[in-house]
Coordinates of C-alpha atoms in Angstrom, one line a residue:
Chain A
M1 CA -21.6 13.7 11.9
R2 CA -22.6 10.4 13.5
R3 CA -25.9 10.5 11.6
Q4 CA -24.0 11.0 8.3
L5 CA -21.7 8.1 9.1
A6 CA -24.7 5.9 9.8
N7 CA -25.9 6.6 6.2
P8 CA -25.5 3.4 4.1
V9 CA -24.5 5.4 1.1
V10 CA -21.7 7.2 3.0
Q11 CA -20.6 3.9 4.4
F12 CA -20.6 2.4 1.0
L13 CA -18.6 5.2 -0.4
A14 CA -16.2 5.1 2.5
A15 CA -15.8 1.3 2.0
G16 CA -15.4 1.9 -1.7
F17 CA -12.7 4.4 -1.0
V18 CA -10.8 2.1 1.3
V19 CA -11.1 -0.7 -1.3
L20 CA -9.9 1.7 -4.0
V21 CA -6.8 2.6 -1.9
V22 CA -6.1 -1.1 -1.2
V23 CA -6.4 -1.9 -4.8
V24 CA -4.2 1.0 -5.9
V25 CA -1.5 0.1 -3.4
G26 CA -1.8 -3.6 -4.4
T27 CA -1.8 -2.8 -8.1
V28 CA 1.2 -0.6 -7.7
Q29 CA 3.1 -3.2 -5.8
L30 CA 2.1 -6.1 -8.1
S31 CA 2.8 -4.1 -11.2
R32 CA 6.1 -3.0 -9.8
Q33 CA 7.1 -6.6 -9.2
A34 CA 5.8 -7.7 -12.6
A35 CA 7.6 -4.8 -14.3
D36 CA 10.8 -5.6 -12.4
R37 CA 10.6 -9.2 -13.5
E38 CA 9.7 -8.2 -17.0
A39 CA 12.6 -5.7 -17.1
I40 CA 15.1 -8.2 -15.8
K41 CA 13.8 -10.8 -18.2
D42 CA 14.3 -8.3 -21.0
A43 CA 17.8 -7.4 -19.8
R44 CA 18.7 -11.1 -19.7
S45 CA 17.4 -11.7 -23.2
T46 CA 19.2 -8.6 -24.5
T47 CA 22.4 -9.7 -22.8
A48 CA 22.2 -13.2 -24.2
L49 CA 21.4 -11.9 -27.7
L50 CA 24.3 -9.3 -27.6
G51 CA 26.7 -11.9 -26.3
R52 CA 25.8 -14.6 -28.8
S53 CA 25.1 -12.5 -31.9
V54 CA 27.4 -9.5 -31.5
A55 CA 30.2 -10.0 -29.0
Q56 CA 31.2 -13.6 -29.6
P57 CA 31.6 -13.4 -33.4
A58 CA 33.6 -10.2 -32.9
V59 CA 36.0 -11.5 -30.4
P60 CA 39.4 -11.8 -32.1
R61 CA 42.2 -14.2 -31.3
G62 CA 44.4 -12.9 -28.6
L63 CA 41.7 -10.9 -26.8
V64 CA 41.5 -13.6 -24.1
D65 CA 45.2 -12.9 -23.3
G66 CA 44.9 -9.1 -23.4
D67 CA 46.6 -8.7 -26.8
A68 CA 46.5 -4.9 -27.5
G69 CA 45.8 -5.3 -31.2
A70 CA 43.0 -7.7 -30.5
V71 CA 41.6 -5.2 -28.0
D72 CA 41.7 -2.5 -30.6
R73 CA 40.0 -4.6 -33.2
F74 CA 37.2 -5.6 -30.9
D75 CA 36.8 -2.0 -29.8
R76 CA 36.5 -0.8 -33.3
T77 CA 34.2 -3.5 -34.6
A78 CA 31.9 -4.4 -31.8
L79 CA 31.6 -1.5 -29.3
R80 CA 29.2 0.6 -31.4
R81 CA 26.9 -2.5 -31.8
L82 CA 27.1 -3.3 -28.1
L83 CA 26.3 0.1 -26.5
V84 CA 22.8 0.1 -27.7
G85 CA 19.5 1.0 -26.0
D86 CA 19.7 0.7 -22.2
V87 CA 23.2 -0.7 -22.1
K88 CA 25.4 1.5 -20.0
R89 CA 28.6 -0.6 -19.7
I90 CA 30.3 -3.6 -21.1
K91 CA 32.9 -5.8 -19.5
I92 CA 34.5 -9.0 -20.7
W93 CA 36.3 -11.2 -18.3
N94 CA 38.5 -14.2 -18.8
G95 CA 38.5 -17.1 -16.5
A96 CA 41.3 -15.8 -14.4
G97 CA 39.3 -12.7 -13.4
R98 CA 41.0 -10.3 -15.7
I99 CA 39.0 -7.7 -17.6
V100 CA 40.1 -8.3 -21.1
Y101 CA 37.8 -5.7 -22.5
S102 CA 35.6 -2.8 -21.4
D103 CA 34.3 0.3 -23.0
K104 CA 35.8 1.9 -19.9
T105 CA 39.3 1.4 -21.2
R106 CA 41.0 2.1 -17.9
L107 CA 39.6 -1.2 -16.6
I108 CA 41.2 -3.3 -19.3
G109 CA 43.9 -5.4 -17.9
S110 CA 42.7 -5.1 -14.3
H111 CA 42.3 -8.2 -12.3
Y112 CA 39.5 -8.8 -9.7
P113 CA 38.4 -12.2 -8.3
L114 CA 35.2 -13.5 -9.8
G115 CA 32.3 -14.3 -7.4
D116 CA 30.7 -17.7 -7.2
D117 CA 27.7 -16.7 -9.4
E118 CA 30.1 -15.4 -12.1
L119 CA 32.2 -18.5 -12.0
D120 CA 29.0 -20.6 -12.1
V121 CA 27.9 -18.8 -15.3
L122 CA 31.4 -19.1 -16.7
H123 CA 31.6 -22.8 -16.2
K124 CA 27.9 -23.8 -16.7
G125 CA 26.6 -21.2 -19.1
A126 CA 23.2 -19.6 -18.7
T127 CA 22.6 -16.0 -17.8
D128 CA 22.4 -14.4 -14.4
A129 CA 21.4 -10.9 -13.2
E130 CA 21.8 -8.9 -10.0
L131 CA 21.9 -5.4 -8.7
S132 CA 25.4 -4.0 -9.0
D133 CA 27.4 -3.5 -5.8
L134 CA 28.9 -0.1 -6.6
A135 CA 31.1 -0.4 -3.6
K136 CA 33.2 -3.0 -5.3
P137 CA 36.4 -1.6 -6.9
E138 CA 35.7 -3.1 -10.3
N139 CA 32.5 -1.0 -10.3
R140 CA 34.0 2.3 -9.3
F141 CA 33.5 3.8 -12.7
E142 CA 29.9 2.8 -12.7
R143 CA 29.2 5.2 -9.8
A144 CA 29.5 8.1 -12.2
L145 CA 26.6 6.6 -14.2
G146 CA 24.3 7.6 -11.4
G147 CA 21.6 5.5 -9.6
D148 CA 21.3 1.8 -9.3
L149 CA 22.5 -0.5 -12.0
L150 CA 21.5 -4.0 -13.0
E151 CA 24.3 -6.2 -14.2
V152 CA 23.6 -9.2 -16.3
Y153 CA 26.2 -11.7 -17.4
T154 CA 26.4 -14.6 -19.7
R155 CA 29.0 -16.8 -21.1
I156 CA 30.6 -16.4 -24.6
W157 CA 33.6 -18.2 -26.2
S158 CA 36.8 -17.0 -27.6
P159 CA 38.2 -18.3 -30.9
E160 CA 40.8 -20.2 -28.9
G161 CA 37.9 -22.0 -27.1
D162 CA 38.3 -20.3 -23.8
P163 CA 35.1 -19.2 -21.9
L164 CA 34.6 -15.5 -21.3
L165 CA 32.2 -13.8 -19.1
F166 CA 30.3 -11.2 -21.0
E167 CA 28.8 -8.6 -18.6
V168 CA 26.3 -5.9 -19.4
Y169 CA 25.2 -3.1 -17.1
Y170 CA 21.7 -1.5 -17.4
S171 CA 20.4 1.5 -15.6
A172 CA 17.8 0.9 -12.9
A173 CA 16.0 4.1 -14.2
D174 CA 15.3 2.1 -17.3
I175 CA 13.7 -0.6 -15.2
A176 CA 11.7 2.1 -13.4
H177 CA 10.6 3.4 -16.8
R178 CA 9.6 -0.1 -17.8
R179 CA 7.7 -0.5 -14.5
S180 CA 5.7 2.7 -15.2
E181 CA 4.9 1.4 -18.7
V182 CA 3.5 -1.8 -17.2
Y183 CA 1.6 0.1 -14.5
D184 CA 0.2 2.5 -17.0
E185 CA -1.3 -0.4 -18.8
F186 CA -2.9 -1.8 -15.7
Q187 CA -4.1 1.5 -14.2
P188 CA -7.0 2.3 -16.5
I189 CA -8.4 -1.3 -16.1
T190 CA -8.2 -1.5 -12.3
L191 CA -8.9 2.0 -11.2
G192 CA -11.4 2.7 -14.1
G193 CA -13.3 -0.5 -13.4
L194 CA -13.6 0.3 -9.7
L195 CA -14.6 3.9 -10.3
V196 CA -17.3 2.8 -12.8
L197 CA -18.5 0.2 -10.4
V198 CA -18.8 2.8 -7.6
A199 CA -20.4 5.2 -9.9
L200 CA -23.0 2.7 -11.0
T201 CA -23.8 1.2 -7.6
T202 CA -24.0 4.5 -5.7
P203 CA -27.2 5.7 -7.2
L204 CA -28.7 2.2 -6.9
L205 CA -27.8 2.1 -3.2
W206 CA -29.0 5.6 -2.7
A207 CA -32.4 4.7 -4.2
L208 CA -32.6 1.5 -2.2
T209 CA -31.7 3.4 1.0
R210 CA -34.4 5.9 0.3
R211 CA -36.9 3.2 -0.3
L212 CA -35.9 1.5 3.0
D213 CA -36.2 4.8 4.8
R214 CA -39.6 5.4 3.4
S215 CA -40.7 1.9 4.5
A216 CA -39.3 2.5 8.0
R217 CA -41.1 5.8 8.3
D218 CA -44.4 4.2 7.1
R219 CA -44.0 1.4 9.6
E220 CA -43.2 3.8 12.3
R221 CA -46.3 5.9 11.4
L222 CA -48.4 2.7 11.5
L223 CA -47.1 1.7 14.8
L224 CA -47.7 5.2 16.2
A225 CA -51.2 5.2 14.8
A226 CA -51.8 1.8 16.4
A227 CA -50.4 3.0 19.7
D228 CA -52.5 6.1 19.5
A229 CA -55.6 4.0 18.7
S230 CA -54.8 1.7 21.6
E231 CA -54.2 4.6 23.9
S232 CA -57.5 6.3 22.9
E233 CA -59.3 3.0 23.4
R234 CA -57.8 2.6 26.9
R235 CA -58.5 6.2 27.7
R236 CA -62.1 5.7 26.7
I237 CA -62.5 2.5 28.7
A238 CA -60.8 4.1 31.7
R239 CA -63.0 7.2 31.5
D240 CA -66.2 5.1 31.1
L241 CA -65.2 3.0 34.1
H242 CA -64.2 6.0 36.2
D243 CA -67.3 8.0 35.3
G244 CA -69.7 5.1 35.6
V245 CA -68.8 2.0 37.6
V246 CA -66.3 3.8 39.9
Q247 CA -68.7 6.6 40.7
D248 CA -71.6 4.2 41.3
L249 CA -69.4 2.0 43.6
A250 CA -68.2 5.1 45.4
G251 CA -71.7 6.3 45.9
T252 CA -72.8 2.9 47.1
S253 CA -69.9 2.7 49.5
F254 CA -70.7 6.1 51.0
A255 CA -74.4 5.1 51.2
L256 CA -73.6 1.9 53.0
S257 CA -71.2 3.7 55.4
A258 CA -73.8 6.4 56.0
T259 CA -76.5 3.8 56.5
A260 CA -74.4 1.8 58.9
R261 CA -73.7 5.0 61.0
D262 CA -77.3 6.1 60.9
P263 CA -78.7 6.0 64.5
G264 CA -81.9 4.8 62.9
T265 CA -80.3 1.6 61.7
D266 CA -80.5 -1.2 64.2
A267 CA -77.2 -2.5 65.5
R268 CA -77.5 -5.9 63.8
T269 CA -78.0 -4.4 60.4
A270 CA -75.2 -1.9 60.9
E271 CA -73.0 -4.8 61.9
R272 CA -73.8 -6.6 58.7
L273 CA -73.3 -3.5 56.6
A274 CA -69.8 -2.7 57.9
P275 CA -67.9 -5.6 56.2
M276 CA -69.9 -5.0 53.0
S277 CA -68.8 -1.4 53.0
R278 CA -65.1 -2.4 53.6
S279 CA -65.3 -5.0 50.8
L280 CA -66.7 -2.4 48.5
R281 CA -64.0 0.1 49.3
S282 CA -61.3 -2.6 48.7
S283 CA -62.9 -3.4 45.4
L284 CA -62.9 0.3 44.6
R285 CA -59.2 0.6 45.4
S286 CA -58.4 -2.4 43.1
L287 CA -60.5 -0.9 40.4
R288 CA -58.7 2.5 40.7
S289 CA -55.4 0.7 40.5
L290 CA -56.6 -1.1 37.4
L291 CA -57.7 2.2 35.9
V292 CA -54.3 3.7 36.7
E293 CA -52.6 0.8 34.9
I294 CA -54.9 1.0 31.9
Y295 CA -54.5 4.8 31.6
P296 CA -53.1 7.1 34.3
P297 CA -55.5 9.9 34.9
D298 CA -52.9 12.7 34.7
L299 CA -49.3 12.1 33.5
G300 CA -48.3 15.7 34.0
V301 CA -45.8 16.9 36.6
D302 CA -48.5 17.7 39.1
G303 CA -50.2 14.4 38.8
L304 CA -47.1 12.2 38.8
A305 CA -47.1 11.7 42.6
A306 CA -50.7 10.8 42.8
A307 CA -50.4 8.4 39.8
L308 CA -47.5 6.7 41.5
E309 CA -49.5 6.4 44.7
D310 CA -52.3 4.8 42.8
L311 CA -49.7 2.5 41.1
V312 CA -48.4 1.1 44.4
A313 CA -51.9 0.9 45.9
P314 CA -52.1 -2.9 45.4
A315 CA -49.0 -3.3 47.5
A316 CA -50.9 -2.9 50.7
S317 CA -53.2 -5.8 49.9
A318 CA -50.1 -7.9 49.0
G319 CA -48.5 -7.2 52.4
V320 CA -45.8 -4.9 51.0
A321 CA -45.1 -1.6 52.7
A322 CA -44.8 0.9 49.8
R323 CA -43.6 4.4 49.8
V324 CA -43.6 7.1 47.1
E325 CA -41.4 10.2 47.2
V326 CA -41.4 12.8 44.4
Y327 CA -39.1 15.9 44.7
D328 CA -38.3 18.8 42.5
V329 CA -39.8 17.6 39.3
Q330 CA -41.5 20.9 38.3
E331 CA -39.1 21.5 35.4
A332 CA -39.5 18.0 33.9
S333 CA -41.1 17.7 30.5
Q334 CA -44.3 15.8 29.7
D335 CA -42.3 13.1 27.8
S336 CA -39.9 12.6 30.6
V337 CA -42.7 12.2 33.1
R338 CA -44.4 9.7 30.9
L339 CA -41.2 7.7 30.6
V340 CA -40.7 7.7 34.3
W341 CA -44.3 6.6 34.8
R342 CA -43.9 3.7 32.3
V343 CA -40.6 2.5 33.8
A344 CA -42.1 2.8 37.3
Q345 CA -45.2 0.9 36.2
E346 CA -43.1 -2.0 34.9
A347 CA -40.7 -2.1 37.8
V348 CA -43.5 -2.0 40.4
R349 CA -45.4 -4.7 38.6
N350 CA -42.2 -6.9 38.6
A351 CA -41.6 -6.2 42.3
L352 CA -45.1 -7.1 43.3
R353 CA -45.3 -10.2 41.2
H354 CA -41.8 -11.7 41.6
A355 CA -39.7 -10.1 44.3
D356 CA -41.5 -11.4 47.3
A357 CA -40.6 -8.2 49.0
S358 CA -41.7 -6.7 52.2
R359 CA -40.8 -3.1 51.4
L360 CA -41.0 -1.2 48.1
S361 CA -39.8 2.4 47.5
V362 CA -40.4 4.6 44.5
Q363 CA -38.3 7.8 44.4
V364 CA -38.4 10.4 41.7
G365 CA -36.1 13.4 41.8
T366 CA -33.7 15.5 39.7
A367 CA -30.0 15.6 39.6
G368 CA -27.6 17.4 37.2
G369 CA -30.3 18.2 34.6
L370 CA -31.6 14.7 34.8
L371 CA -34.9 13.3 36.0
T372 CA -34.2 10.2 38.0
L373 CA -36.3 7.3 39.2
D374 CA -35.4 4.6 41.7
V375 CA -37.7 1.7 42.3
T376 CA -36.2 -0.4 45.1
D377 CA -37.4 -3.5 46.8
D378 CA -35.9 -5.8 49.5
G379 CA -37.0 -9.0 47.8
R380 CA -35.1 -12.0 46.8
G381 CA -33.4 -10.4 43.8
F382 CA -31.9 -12.6 41.2
A383 CA -28.5 -14.0 40.3
A384 CA -26.3 -13.2 37.4
R385 CA -26.2 -15.6 34.5
P386 CA -23.2 -17.9 34.2
D387 CA -22.0 -16.1 31.1
S388 CA -22.5 -12.7 32.6
R389 CA -20.1 -10.7 34.6
P390 CA -18.1 -12.6 37.2
D391 CA -19.4 -10.7 40.2
S392 CA -22.7 -11.7 41.6
R393 CA -24.2 -8.3 41.3
R394 CA -25.5 -7.6 37.8
D395 CA -26.4 -4.6 35.9
S396 CA -28.8 -6.2 33.4
L397 CA -32.4 -6.9 33.2
P398 CA -34.2 -9.7 35.0
D399 CA -35.4 -12.8 33.3
T400 CA -38.9 -12.6 34.8
G401 CA -40.8 -9.7 33.4
G402 CA -37.6 -8.3 31.9
I403 CA -38.9 -8.2 28.4
G404 CA -41.0 -5.2 29.3
L405 CA -38.0 -3.4 30.8
R406 CA -35.8 -4.4 27.8
A407 CA -38.3 -2.7 25.6
L408 CA -38.4 0.3 27.8
R409 CA -34.6 0.4 27.8
D410 CA -34.8 1.1 24.0
L411 CA -37.3 3.9 24.6
V412 CA -35.0 5.3 27.3
K413 CA -32.0 5.2 25.0
E414 CA -34.0 6.9 22.3
A415 CA -34.9 9.6 24.8
G416 CA -31.1 10.1 25.6
G417 CA -31.4 8.5 29.0
R418 CA -30.1 5.4 30.8
L419 CA -31.8 2.5 32.5
Q420 CA -30.0 0.2 34.9
V421 CA -31.2 -2.8 37.0
R422 CA -29.0 -3.8 39.9
S423 CA -29.7 -7.0 41.7
A424 CA -28.2 -9.9 43.6
P425 CA -29.6 -13.0 45.3
D426 CA -31.4 -12.0 48.6
S427 CA -30.3 -8.4 48.2
G428 CA -33.3 -6.9 46.5
T429 CA -33.5 -5.1 43.3
T430 CA -33.1 -1.5 42.2
V431 CA -34.3 -0.2 38.9
H432 CA -32.6 3.1 38.2
L433 CA -33.6 5.5 35.4
E434 CA -32.1 8.7 34.2
V435 CA -33.6 10.9 31.5
P436 CA -33.0 14.5 30.5
L437 CA -35.5 16.9 32.0
Chain B
M1 CA 70.5 -5.6 -62.9
R2 CA 72.9 -7.2 -60.6
I3 CA 73.4 -5.8 -57.2
R4 CA 76.8 -6.0 -55.8
P5 CA 77.1 -7.1 -52.2
A6 CA 79.0 -3.9 -51.3
H7 CA 76.2 -1.8 -52.7
L8 CA 73.6 -3.9 -50.8
A9 CA 75.5 -3.4 -47.5
V10 CA 75.6 0.4 -48.1
A11 CA 71.9 0.4 -48.9
L12 CA 71.0 -1.5 -45.7
L13 CA 73.2 0.6 -43.6
T14 CA 71.6 3.8 -45.0
S15 CA 68.1 2.5 -44.5
S16 CA 68.8 1.6 -40.9
V17 CA 70.3 5.0 -40.3
L18 CA 67.3 6.7 -41.8
I19 CA 64.9 4.6 -39.7
S20 CA 66.9 5.3 -36.6
V21 CA 66.8 9.0 -37.3
A22 CA 63.0 8.8 -37.0
G23 CA 63.3 7.3 -33.5
P24 CA 60.2 6.8 -31.2
A25 CA 58.5 9.8 -29.7
Q26 CA 57.1 9.4 -26.2
A27 CA 54.3 11.2 -24.4
K28 CA 51.5 10.3 -21.9
G29 CA 49.2 13.2 -21.4
G30 CA 46.7 15.4 -23.2
D31 CA 48.9 16.5 -26.1
D32 CA 49.1 15.1 -29.5
V33 CA 52.3 13.4 -30.5
V34 CA 53.5 13.7 -34.1
R35 CA 56.5 11.9 -35.5
R36 CA 58.0 12.1 -38.9
G37 CA 60.7 10.2 -40.7
S38 CA 62.1 8.9 -44.0
C39 CA 61.7 5.5 -45.4
T40 CA 64.4 3.5 -47.1
G41 CA 63.9 5.3 -50.3
A42 CA 62.7 8.8 -51.1
T43 CA 59.4 8.3 -49.3
H44 CA 58.5 10.1 -46.0
W45 CA 56.2 8.9 -43.3
K46 CA 54.3 10.7 -40.5
L47 CA 52.7 9.2 -37.5
K48 CA 50.3 11.2 -35.3
V49 CA 48.7 10.0 -32.0
K50 CA 46.0 12.0 -30.3
P51 CA 44.2 10.9 -27.1
D52 CA 40.4 10.9 -27.1
D53 CA 38.3 9.7 -24.2
G54 CA 40.3 6.6 -23.3
R55 CA 41.3 6.0 -26.8
L56 CA 44.0 7.0 -29.2
E57 CA 43.3 8.5 -32.6
V58 CA 46.2 7.3 -34.8
E59 CA 46.9 8.9 -38.2
A60 CA 49.6 7.4 -40.4
E61 CA 50.7 9.0 -43.6
V62 CA 53.1 7.8 -46.3
D63 CA 54.2 10.3 -48.9
S64 CA 56.2 9.0 -51.9
N65 CA 55.4 12.0 -54.1
R66 CA 54.3 9.5 -56.8
V67 CA 50.7 8.9 -57.6
G68 CA 49.4 5.3 -58.1
Q69 CA 51.9 3.4 -55.9
T70 CA 50.5 0.5 -53.9
W71 CA 51.7 0.1 -50.4
G72 CA 51.0 -2.5 -47.8
W73 CA 50.7 -1.0 -44.3
R74 CA 50.4 -2.3 -40.7
L75 CA 49.7 -0.5 -37.4
V76 CA 51.2 -2.4 -34.5
H77 CA 50.1 -1.7 -30.9
N78 CA 52.4 -3.0 -28.2
G79 CA 53.8 -5.5 -30.6
S80 CA 50.5 -6.8 -31.8
T81 CA 48.8 -5.9 -35.1
S82 CA 46.0 -3.6 -34.5
A83 CA 45.2 -2.9 -38.2
S84 CA 46.6 -3.6 -41.6
G85 CA 45.8 -3.2 -45.2
T86 CA 46.9 -1.9 -48.6
A87 CA 46.6 1.7 -49.9
T88 CA 47.5 3.5 -53.1
T89 CA 49.1 6.9 -53.2
T90 CA 46.8 9.5 -54.7
A91 CA 47.0 13.0 -56.3
P92 CA 48.0 15.6 -55.8
S93 CA 50.6 14.8 -53.2
G94 CA 51.3 11.2 -54.1
S95 CA 50.6 10.0 -50.6
F96 CA 48.1 8.0 -48.6
E97 CA 46.8 8.3 -45.1
V98 CA 45.4 5.8 -42.7
R99 CA 43.3 6.7 -39.6
R100 CA 42.5 4.2 -36.9
R101 CA 41.3 4.3 -33.3
M102 CA 43.1 2.3 -30.7
V103 CA 42.5 1.7 -27.0
N104 CA 44.6 3.7 -24.6
L105 CA 45.9 0.9 -22.4
A106 CA 47.4 1.3 -19.0
G107 CA 51.1 2.1 -19.1
T108 CA 52.9 3.2 -22.1
D109 CA 51.4 2.4 -25.5
T110 CA 53.8 1.7 -28.3
I111 CA 52.4 2.3 -31.7
T112 CA 54.3 1.4 -34.8
L113 CA 53.7 2.1 -38.5
R114 CA 55.1 -0.4 -40.9
A115 CA 54.6 0.2 -44.6
S116 CA 56.3 -1.5 -47.6
N117 CA 56.1 -1.1 -51.4
A118 CA 56.3 -4.5 -52.8
R119 CA 57.3 -3.2 -56.2
T120 CA 60.1 -0.9 -55.2
G121 CA 61.0 -2.8 -52.0
E122 CA 61.0 0.4 -50.1
R123 CA 60.0 0.1 -46.4
C124 CA 58.9 2.6 -43.7
V125 CA 58.9 2.1 -40.0
G126 CA 57.9 4.7 -37.5
T127 CA 57.1 4.4 -33.8
V128 CA 55.4 6.6 -31.2
R129 CA 55.3 5.8 -27.5
F130 CA 52.3 7.4 -25.8

């Protein structure tokens, strides 16, 4: 699952899906607002047109005063032309707040105080719109129309010259219908465009990813080949040195020792041969350590302890008391042992070069299915960086020689293990490694 | 022809009696209301009011039994003229009929038919309260 999520194509498709959702939600919201504005604008235009072209010319004298005959005439002549399209209700108010006409005849003659907005339109003209408050008594009959209503009002004039408030009610369902019409127009453009974009770019990205994968694999193969070549070369050099120079030096050392102990050798000669023999043995130890560093003779489980002993051999000449302990590593794999060796090699090298330690301990063991390594010295340690954690102890890699350990940390991580370096000033350093067996 | 004052007084009295005989009918509910009466001459009128979804369907008929007479008519709603016009009596009955829709206002609606024949001077008045 994690591997699939790391795939750039999957990530692109996921991001594309998220963008699609965001765009859909945004488009719906924007189109809803645009449609609402459009619908309200339409309703205002319709109201102004109805008021100016139909209602006002049909208003007879006397309607403003509630004259019954005038109401009848207006009802007969204008109503059919007013209740058109989305119009659900008509009300005409006089300035005193009396409904002088409505298609709902029971409202005619009723009196309700006009609000500020209505009075504003009545006195100043223009057209206004708002959602109907169906809780108001003058709107009680509109509740039966169902759903929300948009009421739009404008000013018209009576033949007597009195201003009248012409109010038209529209169903909010019609607005929703208008909204869906607007949205339907936008939908193919927005969604279709995005889908086409995703459809076009996905194969391109897939091809690009494959190409990158191929390049990465080629590079890895080259690196491995280079590493193998380097290892082979080191192995050859180490073998040549071991089989040639080391054997010759060992033979010479034994010959010198034997000659020095030979009763036939005079005391003066024997005395001169002894330091030569010691110097030769010391050179032999140094050469073996070098060989171990160049290429450990046996990186199997059985040879790990000996290889580590060879690794710490130079400690004695540096005045460092070194100790190697290896326990219960029989089940460890070859790769894990190699990793332990490489980390130990780097850690021991750092300790001998930089720690100024008097004691060095290398411990290898197993715990909970893990192969563990601890390389501990009692040297000067090192301090945390100012931008590091607040406590003086740190769990990072040292500045000196740390590049090698940092590179190893990546190897350890790839092997599913963990590498930690704990240190503090004058408290020594511990390099701790855990890798699966 | 000269009309004597006495005869004129009798005629006016008779017409007022006839009109008063066809006094206003009253109803406010779901039923139709029909009222009939006689005009000042031999003509009869009928006024029918029927409620319909917040409105009143008003039918007015004037029957003179003579074809081709021209009458002026007026429908008055609560004292205000709702509709008016002229009509000619037609065969076979020698009558005319007017239908108009009025608004059913709150309270009692008083609907009155007024018709007059300018040539004969005959007049009809009928009222329904609904």
